[in-house]
mmCIF file of N, CA and C in Angstrom:
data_model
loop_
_atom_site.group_PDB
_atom_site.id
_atom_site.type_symbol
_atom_site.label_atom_id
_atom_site.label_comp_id
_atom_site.label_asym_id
_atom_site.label_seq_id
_atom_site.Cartn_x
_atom_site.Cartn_y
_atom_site.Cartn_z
ATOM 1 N N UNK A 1 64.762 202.454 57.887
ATOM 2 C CA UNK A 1 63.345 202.569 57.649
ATOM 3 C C UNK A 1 62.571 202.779 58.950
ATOM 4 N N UNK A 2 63.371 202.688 60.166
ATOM 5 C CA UNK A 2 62.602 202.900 61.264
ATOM 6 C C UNK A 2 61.875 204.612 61.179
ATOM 7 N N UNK A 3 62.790 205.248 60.684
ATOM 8 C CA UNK A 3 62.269 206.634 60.435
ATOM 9 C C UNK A 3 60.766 206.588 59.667
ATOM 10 N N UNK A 4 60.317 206.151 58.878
ATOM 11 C CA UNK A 4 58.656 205.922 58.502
ATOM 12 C C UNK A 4 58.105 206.622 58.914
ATOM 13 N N UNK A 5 57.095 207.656 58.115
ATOM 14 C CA UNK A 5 56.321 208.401 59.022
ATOM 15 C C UNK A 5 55.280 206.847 58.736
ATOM 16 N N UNK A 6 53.494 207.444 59.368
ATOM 17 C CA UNK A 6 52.671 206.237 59.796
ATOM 18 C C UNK A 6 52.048 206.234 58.180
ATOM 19 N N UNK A 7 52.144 207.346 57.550
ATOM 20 C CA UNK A 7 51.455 207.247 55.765
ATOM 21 C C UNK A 7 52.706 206.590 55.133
ATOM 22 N N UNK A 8 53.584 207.024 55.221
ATOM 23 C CA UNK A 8 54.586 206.071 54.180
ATOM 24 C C UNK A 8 54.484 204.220 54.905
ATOM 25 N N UNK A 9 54.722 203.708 56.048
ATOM 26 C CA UNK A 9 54.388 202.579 56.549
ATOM 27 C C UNK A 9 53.407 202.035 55.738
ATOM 28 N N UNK A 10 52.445 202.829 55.558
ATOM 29 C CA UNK A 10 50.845 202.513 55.292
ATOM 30 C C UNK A 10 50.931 201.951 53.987
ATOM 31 N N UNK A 11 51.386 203.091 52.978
ATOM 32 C CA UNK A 11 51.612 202.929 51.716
ATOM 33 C C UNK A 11 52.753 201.849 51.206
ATOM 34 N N UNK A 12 53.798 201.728 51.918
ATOM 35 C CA UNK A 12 54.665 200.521 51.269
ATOM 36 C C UNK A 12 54.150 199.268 51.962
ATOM 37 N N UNK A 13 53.221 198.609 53.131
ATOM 38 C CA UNK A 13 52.807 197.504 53.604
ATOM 39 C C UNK A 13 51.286 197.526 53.738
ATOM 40 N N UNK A 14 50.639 198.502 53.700
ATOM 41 C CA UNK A 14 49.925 198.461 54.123
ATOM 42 C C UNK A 14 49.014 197.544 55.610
ATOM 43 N N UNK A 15 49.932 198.150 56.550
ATOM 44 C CA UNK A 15 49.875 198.377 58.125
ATOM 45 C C UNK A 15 50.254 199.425 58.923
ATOM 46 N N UNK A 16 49.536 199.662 60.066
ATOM 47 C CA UNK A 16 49.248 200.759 60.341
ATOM 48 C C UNK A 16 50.424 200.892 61.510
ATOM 49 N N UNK A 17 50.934 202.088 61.624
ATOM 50 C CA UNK A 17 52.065 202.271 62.457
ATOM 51 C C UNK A 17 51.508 202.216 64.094
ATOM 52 N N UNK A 18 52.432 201.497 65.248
ATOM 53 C CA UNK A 18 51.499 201.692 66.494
ATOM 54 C C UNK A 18 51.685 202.571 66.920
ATOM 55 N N UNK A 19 52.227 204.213 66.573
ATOM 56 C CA UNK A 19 52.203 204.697 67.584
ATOM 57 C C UNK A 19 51.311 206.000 66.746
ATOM 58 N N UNK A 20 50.888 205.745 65.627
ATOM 59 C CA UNK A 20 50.485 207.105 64.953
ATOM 60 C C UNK A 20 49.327 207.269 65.584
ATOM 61 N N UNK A 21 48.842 208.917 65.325
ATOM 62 C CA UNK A 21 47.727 209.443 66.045
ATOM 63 C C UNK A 21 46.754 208.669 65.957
ATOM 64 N N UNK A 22 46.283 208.472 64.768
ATOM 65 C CA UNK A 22 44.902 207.553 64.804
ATOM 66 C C UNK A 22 45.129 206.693 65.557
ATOM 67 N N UNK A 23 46.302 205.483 65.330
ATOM 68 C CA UNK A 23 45.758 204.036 66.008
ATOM 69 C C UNK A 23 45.914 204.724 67.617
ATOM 70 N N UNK A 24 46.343 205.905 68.110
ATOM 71 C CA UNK A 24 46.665 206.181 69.330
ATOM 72 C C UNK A 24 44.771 206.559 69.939
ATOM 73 N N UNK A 25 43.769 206.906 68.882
ATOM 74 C CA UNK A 25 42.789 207.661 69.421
ATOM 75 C C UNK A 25 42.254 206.437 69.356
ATOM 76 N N UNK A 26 42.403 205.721 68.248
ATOM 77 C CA UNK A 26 41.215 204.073 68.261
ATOM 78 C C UNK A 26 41.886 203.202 69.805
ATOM 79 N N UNK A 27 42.958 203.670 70.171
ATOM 80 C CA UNK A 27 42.602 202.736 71.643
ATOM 81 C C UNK A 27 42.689 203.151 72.525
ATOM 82 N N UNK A 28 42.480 204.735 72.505
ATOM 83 C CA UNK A 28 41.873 205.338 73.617
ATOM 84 C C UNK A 28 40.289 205.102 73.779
ATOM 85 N N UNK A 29 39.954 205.344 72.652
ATOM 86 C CA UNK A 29 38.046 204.747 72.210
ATOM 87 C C UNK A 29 37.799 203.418 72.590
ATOM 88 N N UNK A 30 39.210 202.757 72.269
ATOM 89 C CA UNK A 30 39.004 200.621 72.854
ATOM 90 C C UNK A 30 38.996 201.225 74.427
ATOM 91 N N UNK A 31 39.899 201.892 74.888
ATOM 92 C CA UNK A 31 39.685 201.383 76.225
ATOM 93 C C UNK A 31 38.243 201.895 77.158
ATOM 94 N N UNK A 32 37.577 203.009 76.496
ATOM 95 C CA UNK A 32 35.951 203.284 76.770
ATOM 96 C C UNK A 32 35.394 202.555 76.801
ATOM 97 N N UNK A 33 35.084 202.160 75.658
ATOM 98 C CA UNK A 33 34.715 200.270 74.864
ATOM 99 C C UNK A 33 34.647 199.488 75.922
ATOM 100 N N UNK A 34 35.942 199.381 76.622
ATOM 101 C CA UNK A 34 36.143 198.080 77.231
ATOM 102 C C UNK A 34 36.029 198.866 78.671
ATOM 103 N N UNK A 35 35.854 199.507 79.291
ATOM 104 C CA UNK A 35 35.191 199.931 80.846
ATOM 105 C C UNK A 35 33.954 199.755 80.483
ATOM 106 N N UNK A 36 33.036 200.237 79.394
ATOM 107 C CA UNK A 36 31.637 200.379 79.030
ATOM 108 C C UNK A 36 31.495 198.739 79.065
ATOM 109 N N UNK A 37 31.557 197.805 78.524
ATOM 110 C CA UNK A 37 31.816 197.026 78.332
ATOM 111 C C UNK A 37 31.720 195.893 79.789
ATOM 112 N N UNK A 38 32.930 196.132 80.827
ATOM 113 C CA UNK A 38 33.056 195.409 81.973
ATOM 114 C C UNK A 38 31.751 195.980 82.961
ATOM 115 N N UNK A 39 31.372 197.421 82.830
ATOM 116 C CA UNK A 39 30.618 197.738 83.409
ATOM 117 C C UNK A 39 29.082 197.343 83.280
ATOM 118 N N UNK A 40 28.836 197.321 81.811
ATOM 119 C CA UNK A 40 27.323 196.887 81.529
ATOM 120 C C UNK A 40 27.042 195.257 81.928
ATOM 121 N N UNK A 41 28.610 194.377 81.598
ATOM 122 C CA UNK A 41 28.353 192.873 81.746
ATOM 123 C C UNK A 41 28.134 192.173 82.752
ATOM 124 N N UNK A 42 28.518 193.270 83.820
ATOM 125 C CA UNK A 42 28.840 192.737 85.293
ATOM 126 C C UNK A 42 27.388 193.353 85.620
ATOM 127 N N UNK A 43 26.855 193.941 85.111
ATOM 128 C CA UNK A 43 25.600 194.955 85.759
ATOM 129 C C UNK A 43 24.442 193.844 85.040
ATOM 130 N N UNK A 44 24.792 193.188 84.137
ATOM 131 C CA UNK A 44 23.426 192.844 83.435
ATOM 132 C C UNK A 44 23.741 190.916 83.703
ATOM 133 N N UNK A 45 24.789 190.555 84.026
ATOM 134 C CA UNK A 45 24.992 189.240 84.787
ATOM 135 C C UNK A 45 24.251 188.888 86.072
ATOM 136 N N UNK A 46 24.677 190.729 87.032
ATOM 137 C CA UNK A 46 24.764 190.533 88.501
ATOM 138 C C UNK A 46 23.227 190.645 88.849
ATOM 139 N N UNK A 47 22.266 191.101 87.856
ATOM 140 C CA UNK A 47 20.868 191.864 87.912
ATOM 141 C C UNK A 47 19.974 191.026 87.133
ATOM 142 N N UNK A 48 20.379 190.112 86.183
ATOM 143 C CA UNK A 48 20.120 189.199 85.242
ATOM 144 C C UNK A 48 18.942 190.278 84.416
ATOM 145 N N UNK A 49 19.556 191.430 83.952
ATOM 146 C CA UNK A 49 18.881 192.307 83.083
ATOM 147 C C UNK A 49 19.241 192.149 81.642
ATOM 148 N N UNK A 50 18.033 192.270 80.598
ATOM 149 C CA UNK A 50 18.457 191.810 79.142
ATOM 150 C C UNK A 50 18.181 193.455 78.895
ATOM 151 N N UNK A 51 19.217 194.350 78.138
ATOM 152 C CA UNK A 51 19.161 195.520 77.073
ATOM 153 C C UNK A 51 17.893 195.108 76.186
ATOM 154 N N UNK A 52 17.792 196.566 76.190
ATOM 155 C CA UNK A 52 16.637 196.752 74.458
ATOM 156 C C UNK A 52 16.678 197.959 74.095
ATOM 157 N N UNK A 53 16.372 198.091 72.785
ATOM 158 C CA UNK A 53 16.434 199.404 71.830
ATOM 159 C C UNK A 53 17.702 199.827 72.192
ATOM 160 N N UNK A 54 18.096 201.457 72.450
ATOM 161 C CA UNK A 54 18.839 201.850 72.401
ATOM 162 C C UNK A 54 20.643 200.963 73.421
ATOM 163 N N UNK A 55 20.278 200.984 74.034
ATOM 164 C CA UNK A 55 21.655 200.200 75.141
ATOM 165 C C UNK A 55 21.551 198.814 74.076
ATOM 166 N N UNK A 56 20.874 197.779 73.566
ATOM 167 C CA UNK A 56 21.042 196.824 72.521
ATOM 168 C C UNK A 56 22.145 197.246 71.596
ATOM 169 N N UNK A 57 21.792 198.521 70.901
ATOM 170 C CA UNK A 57 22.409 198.975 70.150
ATOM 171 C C UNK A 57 23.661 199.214 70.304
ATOM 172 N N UNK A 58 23.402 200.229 71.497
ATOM 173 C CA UNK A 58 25.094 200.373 72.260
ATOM 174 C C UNK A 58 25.756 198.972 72.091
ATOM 175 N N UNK A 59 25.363 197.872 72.681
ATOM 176 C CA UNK A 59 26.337 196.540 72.693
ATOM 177 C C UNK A 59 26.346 195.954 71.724
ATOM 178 N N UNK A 60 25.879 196.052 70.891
ATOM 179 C CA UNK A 60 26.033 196.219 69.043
ATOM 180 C C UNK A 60 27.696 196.480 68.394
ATOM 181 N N UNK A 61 27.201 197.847 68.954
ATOM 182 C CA UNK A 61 28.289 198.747 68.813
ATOM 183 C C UNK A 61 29.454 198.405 69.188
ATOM 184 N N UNK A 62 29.981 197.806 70.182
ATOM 185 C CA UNK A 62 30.819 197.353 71.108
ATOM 186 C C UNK A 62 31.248 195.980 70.691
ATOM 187 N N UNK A 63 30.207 195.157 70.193
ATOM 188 C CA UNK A 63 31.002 194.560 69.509
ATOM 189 C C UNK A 63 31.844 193.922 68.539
ATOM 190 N N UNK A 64 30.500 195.344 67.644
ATOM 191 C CA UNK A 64 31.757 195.636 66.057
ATOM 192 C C UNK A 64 33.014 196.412 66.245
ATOM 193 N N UNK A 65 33.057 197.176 67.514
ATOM 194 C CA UNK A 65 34.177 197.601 67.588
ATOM 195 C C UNK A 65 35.357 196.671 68.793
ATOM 196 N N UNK A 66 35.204 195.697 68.809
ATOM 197 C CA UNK A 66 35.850 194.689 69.148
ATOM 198 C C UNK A 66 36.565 193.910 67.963
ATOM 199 N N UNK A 67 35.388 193.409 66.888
ATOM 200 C CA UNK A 67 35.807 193.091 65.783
ATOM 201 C C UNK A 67 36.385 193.955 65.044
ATOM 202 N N UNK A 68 36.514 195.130 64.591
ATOM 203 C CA UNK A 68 37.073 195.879 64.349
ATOM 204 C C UNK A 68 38.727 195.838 64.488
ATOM 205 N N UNK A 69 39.076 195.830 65.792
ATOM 206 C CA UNK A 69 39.893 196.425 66.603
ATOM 207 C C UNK A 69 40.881 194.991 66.090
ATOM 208 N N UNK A 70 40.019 193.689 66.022
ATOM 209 C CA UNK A 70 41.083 192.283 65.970
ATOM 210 C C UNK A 70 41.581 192.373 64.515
ATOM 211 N N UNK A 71 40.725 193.258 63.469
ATOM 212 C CA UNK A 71 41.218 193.617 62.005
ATOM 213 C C UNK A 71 42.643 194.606 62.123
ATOM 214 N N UNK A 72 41.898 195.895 62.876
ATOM 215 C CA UNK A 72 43.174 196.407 63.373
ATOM 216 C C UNK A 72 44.361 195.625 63.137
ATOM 217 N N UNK A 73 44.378 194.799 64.715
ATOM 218 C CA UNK A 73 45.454 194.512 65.259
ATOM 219 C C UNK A 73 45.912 193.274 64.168
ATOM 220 N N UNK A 74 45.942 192.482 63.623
ATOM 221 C CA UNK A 74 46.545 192.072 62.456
ATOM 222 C C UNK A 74 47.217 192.775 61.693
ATOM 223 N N UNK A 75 46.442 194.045 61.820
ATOM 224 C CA UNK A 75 47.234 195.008 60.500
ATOM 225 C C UNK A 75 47.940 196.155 61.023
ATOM 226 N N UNK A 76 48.403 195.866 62.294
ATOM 227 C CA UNK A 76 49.609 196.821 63.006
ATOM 228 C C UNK A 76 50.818 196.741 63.689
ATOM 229 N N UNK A 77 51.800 196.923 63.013
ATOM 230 C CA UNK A 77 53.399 197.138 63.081
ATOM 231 C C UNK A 77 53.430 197.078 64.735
ATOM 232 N N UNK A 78 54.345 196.578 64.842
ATOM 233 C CA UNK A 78 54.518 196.309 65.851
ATOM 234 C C UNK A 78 56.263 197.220 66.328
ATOM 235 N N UNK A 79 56.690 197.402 67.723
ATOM 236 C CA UNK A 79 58.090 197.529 68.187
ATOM 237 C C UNK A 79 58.692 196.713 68.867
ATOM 238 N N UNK A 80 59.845 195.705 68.538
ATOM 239 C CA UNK A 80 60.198 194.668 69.339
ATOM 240 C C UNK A 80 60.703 195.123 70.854
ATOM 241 N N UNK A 81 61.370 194.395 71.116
ATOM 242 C CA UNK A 81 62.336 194.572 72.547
ATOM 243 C C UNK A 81 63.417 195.611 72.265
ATOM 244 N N UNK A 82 63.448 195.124 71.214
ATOM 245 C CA UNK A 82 65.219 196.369 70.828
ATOM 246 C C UNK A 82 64.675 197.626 70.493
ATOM 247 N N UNK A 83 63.747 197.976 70.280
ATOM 248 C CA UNK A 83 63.240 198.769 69.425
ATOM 249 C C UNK A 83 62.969 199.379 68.366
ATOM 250 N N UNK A 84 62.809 198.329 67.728
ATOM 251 C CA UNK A 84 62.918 198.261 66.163
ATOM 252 C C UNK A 84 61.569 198.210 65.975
ATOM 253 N N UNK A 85 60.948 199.108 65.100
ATOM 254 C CA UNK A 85 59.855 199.079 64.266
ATOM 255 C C UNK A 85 59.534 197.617 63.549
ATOM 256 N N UNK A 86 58.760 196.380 63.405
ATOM 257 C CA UNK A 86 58.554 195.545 62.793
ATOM 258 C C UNK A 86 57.588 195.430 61.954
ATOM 259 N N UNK A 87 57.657 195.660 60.490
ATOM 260 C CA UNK A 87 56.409 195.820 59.777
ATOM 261 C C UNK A 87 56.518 194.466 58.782
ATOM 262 N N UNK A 88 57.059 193.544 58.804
ATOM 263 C CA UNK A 88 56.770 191.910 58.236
ATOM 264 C C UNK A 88 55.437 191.340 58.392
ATOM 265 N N UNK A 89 54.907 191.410 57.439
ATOM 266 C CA UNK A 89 53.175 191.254 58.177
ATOM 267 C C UNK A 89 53.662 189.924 58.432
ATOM 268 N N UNK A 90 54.120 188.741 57.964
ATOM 269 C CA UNK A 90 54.492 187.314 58.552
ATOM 270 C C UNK A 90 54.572 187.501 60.296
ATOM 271 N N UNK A 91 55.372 188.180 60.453
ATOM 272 C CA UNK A 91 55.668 188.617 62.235
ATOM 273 C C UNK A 91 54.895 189.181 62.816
ATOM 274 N N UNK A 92 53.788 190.108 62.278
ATOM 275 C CA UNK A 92 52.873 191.051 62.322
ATOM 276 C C UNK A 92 51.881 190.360 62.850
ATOM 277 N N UNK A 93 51.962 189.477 62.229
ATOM 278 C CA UNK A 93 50.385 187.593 62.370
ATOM 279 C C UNK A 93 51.237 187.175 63.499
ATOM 280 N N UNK A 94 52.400 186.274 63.551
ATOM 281 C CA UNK A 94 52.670 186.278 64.780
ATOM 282 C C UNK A 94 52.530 186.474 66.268
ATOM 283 N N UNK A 95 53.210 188.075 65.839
ATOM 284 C CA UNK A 95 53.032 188.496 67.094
ATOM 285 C C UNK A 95 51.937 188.509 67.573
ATOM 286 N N UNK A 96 51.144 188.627 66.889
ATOM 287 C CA UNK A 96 49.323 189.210 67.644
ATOM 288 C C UNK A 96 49.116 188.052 67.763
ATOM 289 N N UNK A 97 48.815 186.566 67.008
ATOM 290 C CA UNK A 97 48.509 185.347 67.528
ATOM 291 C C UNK A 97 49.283 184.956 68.909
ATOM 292 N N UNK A 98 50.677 185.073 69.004
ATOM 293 C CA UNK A 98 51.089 184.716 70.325
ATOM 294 C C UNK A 98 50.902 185.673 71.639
ATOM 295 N N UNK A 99 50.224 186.592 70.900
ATOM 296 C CA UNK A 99 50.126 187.342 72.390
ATOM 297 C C UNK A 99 48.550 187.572 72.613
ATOM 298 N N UNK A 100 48.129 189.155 72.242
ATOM 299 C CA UNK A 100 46.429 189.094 72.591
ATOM 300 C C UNK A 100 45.596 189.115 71.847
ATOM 301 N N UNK A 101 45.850 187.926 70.804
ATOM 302 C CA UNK A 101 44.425 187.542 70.046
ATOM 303 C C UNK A 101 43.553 186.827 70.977
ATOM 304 N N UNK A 102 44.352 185.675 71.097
ATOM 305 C CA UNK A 102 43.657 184.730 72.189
ATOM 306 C C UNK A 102 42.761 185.134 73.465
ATOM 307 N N UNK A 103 43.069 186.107 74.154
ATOM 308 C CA UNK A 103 41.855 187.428 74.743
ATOM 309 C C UNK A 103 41.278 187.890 74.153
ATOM 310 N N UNK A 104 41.482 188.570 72.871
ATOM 311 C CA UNK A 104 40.594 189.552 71.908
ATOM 312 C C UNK A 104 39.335 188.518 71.604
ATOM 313 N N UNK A 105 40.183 187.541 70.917
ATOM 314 C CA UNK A 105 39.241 186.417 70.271
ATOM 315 C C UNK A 105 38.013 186.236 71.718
ATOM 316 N N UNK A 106 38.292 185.621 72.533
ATOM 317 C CA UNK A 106 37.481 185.268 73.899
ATOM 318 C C UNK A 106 36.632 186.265 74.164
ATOM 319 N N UNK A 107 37.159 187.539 74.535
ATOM 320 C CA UNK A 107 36.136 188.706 74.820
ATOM 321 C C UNK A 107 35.241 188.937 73.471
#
């Protein structure tokens, strides 16, 4: 079953494969997110500047797509060490709790 394309994955577990195009463009978009992100916080900490209207919005934005991204990542297959495709959502919760929820969650 490692063979899976990312629609059949989808359809028998419903979780999303990590390497298919989409989840590949949603964290190219996270990692914008997250420069946009380090850049505005450090700028509006270091300046003690509060956003309004539009840039509000922007960080709006940023951080539904944070939340977003922690829905995601619950709901994406993972590849172990061996390289085995892992789609057990039991392991699926796992893995993401023992590794970067605990950052996701924080940021």
């Amino acid at each position: 079953e490692e063979d899976m394309t990312p629609l059949e994955l989808f359809r028998l577990t419903g979780l999303f494969h990590p390497e298919a195009t989409a989840k590949m463009i949603w964290d190219v978009l996270l990692a914008f997110v997250i420069v946009y992100s380090v850049i505005t916080v450090t700028y509006q900490i270091g300046f003690g500047v509060v956003f309004s209207g539009s840039l509000e919005a922007l960080n709006l934005f940023v951080d539904v797509a944070f939340g977003i991204d922690i829905v995601v990542s619950f709901n994406t297959a993972f590849v172990s060490g061996d390289g085995d495709l892992i789609f057990d959502r039991k392991a699926v919760v796992a893995n993401y709790l023992g590794g970067w929820f605990p950052i996701d969650f924080i940021s």
